[in-house]
PDB file of C-alpha atoms in Angstrom:
ATOM      1  CA  GLU E1497     -18.478  -6.226 -45.134  1.00  0.00           C
ATOM      2  CA  ILE E1498     -18.056  -7.264 -41.784  1.00  0.00           C
ATOM      3  CA  VAL E1499     -18.212 -10.847 -41.593  1.00  0.00           C
ATOM      4  CA  LEU E1500     -18.996 -12.417 -38.010  1.00  0.00           C
ATOM      5  CA  THR E1501     -18.728 -15.907 -37.304  1.00  0.00           C
ATOM      6  CA  GLN E1502     -20.684 -17.552 -34.047  1.00  0.00           C
ATOM      7  CA  SER E1503     -19.411 -20.399 -32.318  1.00  0.00           C
ATOM      8  CA  PRO E1504     -20.627 -23.386 -31.414  1.00  0.00           C
ATOM      9  CA  ALA E1505     -22.821 -24.254 -34.504  1.00  0.00           C
ATOM     10  CA  THR E1506     -25.009 -26.345 -32.349  1.00  0.00           C
ATOM     11  CA  LEU E1507     -24.790 -26.371 -28.424  1.00  0.00           C
ATOM     12  CA  SER E1508     -26.445 -29.067 -26.966  1.00  0.00           C
ATOM     13  CA  LEU E1509     -27.683 -28.825 -23.127  1.00  0.00           C
ATOM     14  CA  SER E1510     -30.376 -29.508 -20.868  1.00  0.00           C
ATOM     15  CA  PRO E1511     -32.944 -27.159 -19.278  1.00  0.00           C
ATOM     16  CA  GLY E1512     -31.421 -25.384 -16.012  1.00  0.00           C
ATOM     17  CA  GLU E1513     -27.641 -25.819 -17.658  1.00  0.00           C
ATOM     18  CA  ARG E1514     -25.718 -22.465 -18.140  1.00  0.00           C
ATOM     19  CA  ALA E1515     -25.016 -21.465 -21.778  1.00  0.00           C
ATOM     20  CA  THR E1516     -22.673 -19.362 -23.414  1.00  0.00           C
ATOM     21  CA  LEU E1517     -22.739 -18.403 -27.478  1.00  0.00           C
ATOM     22  CA  SER E1518     -19.914 -16.679 -28.911  1.00  0.00           C
ATOM     23  CA  CYS E1519     -19.661 -14.235 -31.879  1.00  0.00           C
ATOM     24  CA  ARG E1520     -16.646 -13.055 -33.381  1.00  0.00           C
ATOM     25  CA  ALA E1521     -16.294  -9.967 -35.747  1.00  0.00           C
ATOM     26  CA  SER E1522     -13.848  -9.915 -38.809  1.00  0.00           C
ATOM     27  CA  GLN E1523     -13.503  -6.171 -37.469  1.00  0.00           C
ATOM     28  CA  ASN E1524     -13.827  -3.942 -34.580  1.00  0.00           C
ATOM     29  CA  VAL E1525     -17.577  -3.266 -33.815  1.00  0.00           C
ATOM     30  CA  VAL E1526     -16.933  -0.997 -30.961  1.00  0.00           C
ATOM     31  CA  SER E1527     -20.526  -1.965 -29.089  1.00  0.00           C
ATOM     32  CA  TYR E1528     -22.663  -1.925 -32.095  1.00  0.00           C
ATOM     33  CA  LEU E1529     -23.426  -5.759 -31.316  1.00  0.00           C
ATOM     34  CA  GLY E1530     -26.909  -6.987 -30.893  1.00  0.00           C
ATOM     35  CA  TRP E1531     -28.597 -10.847 -30.669  1.00  0.00           C
ATOM     36  CA  TYR E1532     -31.489 -12.281 -31.976  1.00  0.00           C
ATOM     37  CA  GLN E1533     -33.806 -15.505 -31.037  1.00  0.00           C
ATOM     38  CA  GLN E1534     -35.804 -17.430 -33.663  1.00  0.00           C
ATOM     39  CA  LYS E1535     -37.917 -20.455 -32.884  1.00  0.00           C
ATOM     40  CA  PRO E1536     -39.198 -22.558 -35.639  1.00  0.00           C
ATOM     41  CA  GLY E1537     -42.021 -20.658 -37.681  1.00  0.00           C
ATOM     42  CA  GLN E1538     -41.598 -17.345 -36.225  1.00  0.00           C
ATOM     43  CA  PRO E1539     -39.814 -14.489 -37.361  1.00  0.00           C
ATOM     44  CA  PRO E1540     -36.364 -13.596 -35.214  1.00  0.00           C
ATOM     45  CA  ARG E1541     -37.004 -11.238 -31.901  1.00  0.00           C
ATOM     46  CA  LEU E1542     -34.574  -8.850 -30.737  1.00  0.00           C
ATOM     47  CA  LEU E1543     -32.781 -10.272 -27.023  1.00  0.00           C
ATOM     48  CA  ILE E1544     -29.877  -7.980 -26.842  1.00  0.00           C
ATOM     49  CA  TYR E1545     -28.534  -4.444 -28.099  1.00  0.00           C
ATOM     50  CA  ASP E1546     -25.448  -2.671 -27.775  1.00  0.00           C
ATOM     51  CA  VAL E1547     -23.927  -5.455 -26.540  1.00  0.00           C
ATOM     52  CA  PHE E1548     -25.147  -6.029 -22.989  1.00  0.00           C
ATOM     53  CA  ASN E1549     -28.725  -4.272 -23.028  1.00  0.00           C
ATOM     54  CA  ARG E1550     -31.994  -6.233 -22.945  1.00  0.00           C
ATOM     55  CA  ALA E1551     -34.765  -5.545 -25.198  1.00  0.00           C
ATOM     56  CA  THR E1552     -38.081  -4.584 -23.656  1.00  0.00           C
ATOM     57  CA  GLY E1553     -39.519  -8.122 -22.148  1.00  0.00           C
ATOM     58  CA  ILE E1554     -36.765 -10.196 -22.320  1.00  0.00           C
ATOM     59  CA  PRO E1555     -36.077 -12.033 -19.028  1.00  0.00           C
ATOM     60  CA  ALA E1556     -32.845 -11.231 -17.154  1.00  0.00           C
ATOM     61  CA  ARG E1557     -31.682 -14.961 -17.407  1.00  0.00           C
ATOM     62  CA  PHE E1558     -30.209 -13.400 -20.679  1.00  0.00           C
ATOM     63  CA  SER E1559     -27.094 -11.467 -20.884  1.00  0.00           C
ATOM     64  CA  GLY E1560     -24.471 -10.042 -23.320  1.00  0.00           C
ATOM     65  CA  GLY E1561     -20.998  -8.946 -23.107  1.00  0.00           C
ATOM     66  CA  GLY E1562     -17.782  -8.460 -24.854  1.00  0.00           C
ATOM     67  CA  SER E1563     -16.310  -5.477 -26.431  1.00  0.00           C
ATOM     68  CA  GLY E1564     -14.726  -5.116 -30.273  1.00  0.00           C
ATOM     69  CA  THR E1565     -14.380  -8.503 -31.775  1.00  0.00           C
ATOM     70  CA  ASP E1566     -15.550 -10.828 -29.429  1.00  0.00           C
ATOM     71  CA  PHE E1567     -18.937 -11.053 -27.735  1.00  0.00           C
ATOM     72  CA  THR E1568     -20.978 -13.689 -25.940  1.00  0.00           C
ATOM     73  CA  LEU E1569     -24.400 -14.131 -25.272  1.00  0.00           C
ATOM     74  CA  THR E1570     -25.126 -16.054 -21.893  1.00  0.00           C
ATOM     75  CA  ILE E1571     -28.264 -17.477 -20.506  1.00  0.00           C
ATOM     76  CA  SER E1572     -27.831 -18.096 -16.666  1.00  0.00           C
ATOM     77  CA  SER E1573     -30.267 -21.262 -16.646  1.00  0.00           C
ATOM     78  CA  LEU E1574     -31.708 -22.596 -19.529  1.00  0.00           C
ATOM     79  CA  GLU E1575     -35.808 -22.932 -19.728  1.00  0.00           C
ATOM     80  CA  PRO E1576     -37.851 -25.210 -22.079  1.00  0.00           C
ATOM     81  CA  GLU E1577     -38.549 -21.983 -24.382  1.00  0.00           C
ATOM     82  CA  ASP E1578     -35.055 -21.084 -24.494  1.00  0.00           C
ATOM     83  CA  PHE E1579     -34.061 -23.961 -26.807  1.00  0.00           C
ATOM     84  CA  ALA E1580     -34.132 -22.234 -30.427  1.00  0.00           C
ATOM     85  CA  VAL E1581     -31.700 -20.396 -32.964  1.00  0.00           C
ATOM     86  CA  TYR E1582     -29.612 -17.468 -32.102  1.00  0.00           C
ATOM     87  CA  TYR E1583     -28.248 -15.080 -34.195  1.00  0.00           C
ATOM     88  CA  CYS E1584     -25.588 -12.051 -33.876  1.00  0.00           C
ATOM     89  CA  HIS E1585     -25.964  -9.037 -35.561  1.00  0.00           C
ATOM     90  CA  GLN E1586     -23.808  -5.967 -36.046  1.00  0.00           C
ATOM     91  CA  ARG E1587     -24.837  -2.334 -37.100  1.00  0.00           C
ATOM     92  CA  SER E1588     -21.379  -0.902 -36.682  1.00  0.00           C
ATOM     93  CA  ASP E1589     -20.607  -0.752 -40.341  1.00  0.00           C
ATOM     94  CA  TRP E1590     -22.985   0.561 -43.030  1.00  0.00           C
ATOM     95  CA  PHE E1591     -24.329  -2.529 -44.002  1.00  0.00           C
ATOM     96  CA  PRO E1592     -25.157  -4.477 -41.122  1.00  0.00           C
ATOM     97  CA  THR E1593     -24.397  -8.278 -41.147  1.00  0.00           C
ATOM     98  CA  PHE E1594     -25.494 -11.429 -39.383  1.00  0.00           C
ATOM     99  CA  GLY E1595     -23.914 -14.200 -37.688  1.00  0.00           C
ATOM    100  CA  GLN E1596     -24.629 -17.884 -39.207  1.00  0.00           C
ATOM    101  CA  GLY E1597     -26.301 -18.661 -36.281  1.00  0.00           C
ATOM    102  CA  THR E1598     -26.089 -20.995 -33.265  1.00  0.00           C
ATOM    103  CA  ARG E1599     -28.894 -23.688 -32.651  1.00  0.00           C
ATOM    104  CA  LEU E1600     -29.526 -24.591 -29.080  1.00  0.00           C
ATOM    105  CA  GLU E1601     -30.934 -27.759 -28.639  1.00  0.00           C
ATOM    106  CA  ILE E1602     -32.224 -29.729 -25.886  1.00  0.00           C
ATOM    107  CA  LYS E1603     -29.733 -32.549 -24.775  1.00  0.00           C
TER     108      LYS E1603
ATOM    109  CA  GLU F 104     -51.923  -3.477 -32.307  1.00  0.00           C
ATOM    110  CA  VAL F 105     -48.159  -2.655 -33.205  1.00  0.00           C
ATOM    111  CA  GLN F 106     -47.676  -4.848 -36.022  1.00  0.00           C
ATOM    112  CA  LEU F 107     -46.049  -5.466 -39.684  1.00  0.00           C
ATOM    113  CA  VAL F 108     -48.098  -7.516 -42.102  1.00  0.00           C
ATOM    114  CA  GLU F 109     -46.330  -8.475 -45.627  1.00  0.00           C
ATOM    115  CA  SER F 110     -47.816  -9.541 -48.916  1.00  0.00           C
ATOM    116  CA  GLY F 111     -46.904 -10.209 -52.222  1.00  0.00           C
ATOM    117  CA  GLY F 112     -44.907 -13.191 -52.240  1.00  0.00           C
ATOM    118  CA  GLY F 113     -45.482 -16.163 -54.450  1.00  0.00           C
ATOM    119  CA  LEU F 114     -44.269 -18.391 -57.309  1.00  0.00           C
ATOM    120  CA  VAL F 115     -42.540 -16.567 -59.713  1.00  0.00           C
ATOM    121  CA  GLN F 116     -40.065 -18.250 -62.798  1.00  0.00           C
ATOM    122  CA  PRO F 117     -36.733 -17.261 -63.278  1.00  0.00           C
ATOM    123  CA  GLY F 118     -35.804 -13.669 -64.355  1.00  0.00           C
ATOM    124  CA  GLY F 119     -39.361 -12.537 -63.508  1.00  0.00           C
ATOM    125  CA  SER F 120     -40.102  -9.538 -61.244  1.00  0.00           C
ATOM    126  CA  LEU F 121     -42.560  -9.502 -58.016  1.00  0.00           C
ATOM    127  CA  ARG F 122     -43.075  -6.534 -55.728  1.00  0.00           C
ATOM    128  CA  LEU F 123     -43.234  -7.219 -51.990  1.00  0.00           C
ATOM    129  CA  SER F 124     -45.326  -4.664 -49.491  1.00  0.00           C
ATOM    130  CA  CYS F 125     -45.639  -4.353 -45.879  1.00  0.00           C
ATOM    131  CA  SER F 126     -48.354  -2.602 -44.550  1.00  0.00           C
ATOM    132  CA  ALA F 127     -47.445  -0.893 -40.978  1.00  0.00           C
ATOM    133  CA  SER F 128     -49.662  -0.463 -37.726  1.00  0.00           C
ATOM    134  CA  GLY F 129     -49.364   0.887 -34.330  1.00  0.00           C
ATOM    135  CA  PHE F 130     -46.717   3.239 -34.561  1.00  0.00           C
ATOM    136  CA  THR F 131     -45.562   6.240 -36.307  1.00  0.00           C
ATOM    137  CA  PHE F 132     -44.456   4.333 -39.635  1.00  0.00           C
ATOM    138  CA  SER F 133     -42.687   7.752 -40.894  1.00  0.00           C
ATOM    139  CA  ASN F 134     -40.544   8.476 -38.035  1.00  0.00           C
ATOM    140  CA  TYR F 135     -38.821   5.045 -37.994  1.00  0.00           C
ATOM    141  CA  GLY F 136     -35.910   3.536 -40.745  1.00  0.00           C
ATOM    142  CA  MET F 137     -37.224   0.218 -41.939  1.00  0.00           C
ATOM    143  CA  HIS F 138     -35.398  -2.976 -43.790  1.00  0.00           C
ATOM    144  CA  TRP F 139     -36.202  -6.093 -45.287  1.00  0.00           C
ATOM    145  CA  VAL F 140     -34.154  -9.199 -44.230  1.00  0.00           C
ATOM    146  CA  ARG F 141     -34.492 -12.470 -46.233  1.00  0.00           C
ATOM    147  CA  GLN F 142     -34.108 -16.055 -45.061  1.00  0.00           C
ATOM    148  CA  PRO F 143     -33.313 -18.661 -47.339  1.00  0.00           C
ATOM    149  CA  PRO F 144     -35.337 -22.340 -46.532  1.00  0.00           C
ATOM    150  CA  GLY F 145     -33.397 -23.825 -43.329  1.00  0.00           C
ATOM    151  CA  LYS F 146     -30.619 -20.904 -43.694  1.00  0.00           C
ATOM    152  CA  GLY F 147     -29.846 -17.865 -41.794  1.00  0.00           C
ATOM    153  CA  LEU F 148     -30.633 -14.191 -41.788  1.00  0.00           C
ATOM    154  CA  GLU F 149     -29.267 -12.071 -44.668  1.00  0.00           C
ATOM    155  CA  HIS F 150     -29.920  -7.854 -44.758  1.00  0.00           C
ATOM    156  CA  VAL F 151     -31.191  -7.084 -47.971  1.00  0.00           C
ATOM    157  CA  SER F 152     -32.014  -3.529 -47.882  1.00  0.00           C
ATOM    158  CA  VAL F 153     -32.466  -0.574 -45.782  1.00  0.00           C
ATOM    159  CA  ILE F 154     -34.614   2.596 -46.578  1.00  0.00           C
ATOM    160  CA  GLY F 155     -34.621   5.795 -43.810  1.00  0.00           C
ATOM    161  CA  SER F 156     -37.470   7.478 -42.424  1.00  0.00           C
ATOM    162  CA  ASN F 157     -37.805   9.886 -45.019  1.00  0.00           C
ATOM    163  CA  GLY F 158     -37.556   7.685 -48.009  1.00  0.00           C
ATOM    164  CA  GLU F 159     -34.062   9.441 -49.218  1.00  0.00           C
ATOM    165  CA  ASN F 160     -31.237   7.400 -48.019  1.00  0.00           C
ATOM    166  CA  THR F 161     -31.858   3.778 -49.080  1.00  0.00           C
ATOM    167  CA  TYR F 162     -28.743   1.120 -49.124  1.00  0.00           C
ATOM    168  CA  TYR F 163     -28.833  -2.786 -50.400  1.00  0.00           C
ATOM    169  CA  ALA F 164     -26.715  -5.845 -50.344  1.00  0.00           C
ATOM    170  CA  ASP F 165     -23.718  -5.945 -52.594  1.00  0.00           C
ATOM    171  CA  SER F 166     -24.729  -9.369 -53.657  1.00  0.00           C
ATOM    172  CA  LEU F 167     -28.425  -8.105 -55.362  1.00  0.00           C
ATOM    173  CA  LYS F 168     -26.649  -6.322 -58.167  1.00  0.00           C
ATOM    174  CA  GLY F 169     -28.942  -3.709 -58.515  1.00  0.00           C
ATOM    175  CA  ARG F 170     -32.069  -5.891 -58.798  1.00  0.00           C
ATOM    176  CA  PHE F 171     -34.195  -4.494 -55.932  1.00  0.00           C
ATOM    177  CA  ILE F 172     -35.526  -1.280 -55.162  1.00  0.00           C
ATOM    178  CA  ILE F 173     -36.887  -0.514 -51.735  1.00  0.00           C
ATOM    179  CA  SER F 174     -39.279   2.573 -51.428  1.00  0.00           C
ATOM    180  CA  ARG F 175     -41.849   3.593 -48.829  1.00  0.00           C
ATOM    181  CA  ASP F 176     -45.159   5.560 -48.611  1.00  0.00           C
ATOM    182  CA  ASN F 177     -45.563   7.284 -45.319  1.00  0.00           C
ATOM    183  CA  PHE F 178     -48.860   8.503 -46.323  1.00  0.00           C
ATOM    184  CA  LYS F 179     -49.941   4.727 -46.820  1.00  0.00           C
ATOM    185  CA  ASN F 180     -47.788   3.378 -44.019  1.00  0.00           C
ATOM    186  CA  THR F 181     -46.617   0.713 -46.529  1.00  0.00           C
ATOM    187  CA  LEU F 182     -43.080  -0.253 -47.044  1.00  0.00           C
ATOM    188  CA  TYR F 183     -41.934  -1.899 -50.721  1.00  0.00           C
ATOM    189  CA  LEU F 184     -39.394  -3.970 -52.217  1.00  0.00           C
ATOM    190  CA  GLN F 185     -39.575  -4.468 -56.013  1.00  0.00           C
ATOM    191  CA  MET F 186     -37.435  -7.372 -57.119  1.00  0.00           C
ATOM    192  CA  SER F 187     -36.305  -7.892 -60.892  1.00  0.00           C
ATOM    193  CA  SER F 188     -34.260 -10.309 -62.737  1.00  0.00           C
ATOM    194  CA  LEU F 189     -34.906 -13.143 -60.023  1.00  0.00           C
ATOM    195  CA  THR F 190     -32.952 -16.374 -59.625  1.00  0.00           C
ATOM    196  CA  THR F 191     -33.337 -19.554 -57.585  1.00  0.00           C
ATOM    197  CA  GLU F 192     -30.741 -18.059 -55.075  1.00  0.00           C
ATOM    198  CA  ASP F 193     -33.845 -15.378 -54.141  1.00  0.00           C
ATOM    199  CA  THR F 194     -35.900 -17.958 -52.914  1.00  0.00           C
ATOM    200  CA  ALA F 195     -36.774 -16.943 -49.479  1.00  0.00           C
ATOM    201  CA  VAL F 196     -38.845 -15.939 -46.534  1.00  0.00           C
ATOM    202  CA  TYR F 197     -38.806 -12.261 -46.617  1.00  0.00           C
ATOM    203  CA  TYR F 198     -39.162 -10.176 -43.273  1.00  0.00           C
ATOM    204  CA  CYS F 199     -40.120  -6.498 -43.247  1.00  0.00           C
ATOM    205  CA  VAL F 200     -38.489  -5.131 -40.165  1.00  0.00           C
ATOM    206  CA  LYS F 201     -38.992  -1.844 -38.315  1.00  0.00           C
ATOM    207  CA  ASP F 202     -35.963  -0.316 -37.117  1.00  0.00           C
ATOM    208  CA  ALA F 203     -35.265   1.195 -33.523  1.00  0.00           C
ATOM    209  CA  TYR F 204     -34.085   4.840 -35.042  1.00  0.00           C
ATOM    210  CA  TYR F 205     -35.358   6.734 -37.936  1.00  0.00           C
ATOM    211  CA  SER F 206     -31.687   6.559 -40.347  1.00  0.00           C
ATOM    212  CA  GLY F 207     -32.506   2.937 -40.170  1.00  0.00           C
ATOM    213  CA  ARG F 208     -28.991   2.334 -38.490  1.00  0.00           C
ATOM    214  CA  GLY F 209     -30.372   1.035 -35.251  1.00  0.00           C
ATOM    215  CA  TRP F 210     -31.621  -2.324 -33.971  1.00  0.00           C
ATOM    216  CA  TYR F 211     -34.585  -4.350 -35.429  1.00  0.00           C
ATOM    217  CA  ASP F 212     -37.162  -4.147 -33.247  1.00  0.00           C
ATOM    218  CA  LEU F 213     -40.388  -5.320 -34.912  1.00  0.00           C
ATOM    219  CA  TRP F 214     -40.475  -8.193 -37.408  1.00  0.00           C
ATOM    220  CA  GLY F 215     -43.474  -9.270 -39.725  1.00  0.00           C
ATOM    221  CA  GLN F 216     -44.111 -12.745 -39.887  1.00  0.00           C
ATOM    222  CA  GLY F 217     -42.696 -13.064 -43.615  1.00  0.00           C
ATOM    223  CA  THR F 218     -43.442 -13.508 -47.086  1.00  0.00           C
ATOM    224  CA  LEU F 219     -42.138 -16.398 -49.005  1.00  0.00           C
ATOM    225  CA  VAL F 220     -40.775 -15.798 -52.194  1.00  0.00           C
ATOM    226  CA  THR F 221     -40.128 -18.936 -54.680  1.00  0.00           C
ATOM    227  CA  VAL F 222     -38.470 -18.799 -57.843  1.00  0.00           C
ATOM    228  CA  SER F 223     -38.401 -22.068 -59.950  1.00  0.00           C
ATOM    229  CA  SER F 224     -39.675 -22.792 -63.341  1.00  0.00           C
TER     230      SER F 224
END
């Protein structure tokens, strides 16, 4: 099983600031890495797939990068609605796995 | 409207069984792989099971030890999860999830609202 480790566990920032979230895989996942956003009381929503592709309707302030085992999700300028929990996800292995999540909170 | 609606959750005693259902609408259900993903209260996401579009390929999390069975009825546009020998560790919100690909090896592009399963005596 491929283990995904996200850092930091919690990130405290203010609206307008830049956020960088990290995800490290225990094995090479090539480009099969995505990101999901989850707000309280809601299901997760697909943000980024295949490392850097934005899902339908996702604003351009969200961007993904990386390759192999190290990946990042960047939010260029935080909006109030961006404060949520973010999960990375790999589908390289036959059985997909999620990271443990990064909570992005308002400072 | 494109949506997934789960049902069948509730309170069950340890050792008991439960069957979850997920009704799909607004898209051609038979064209896509489907998943169950669960989330224990206050915790992260755990992939439970996946089934390909034709129902012939299924995979499960190793931690389930053969207690769960995923199935689908493409005529009824419905996904199922039969759960047995439930333990308190199975307490979670269970999400029905649509895959972007027929194989079930793509991205999760549509999620239901989830159904809560509580295992307690």
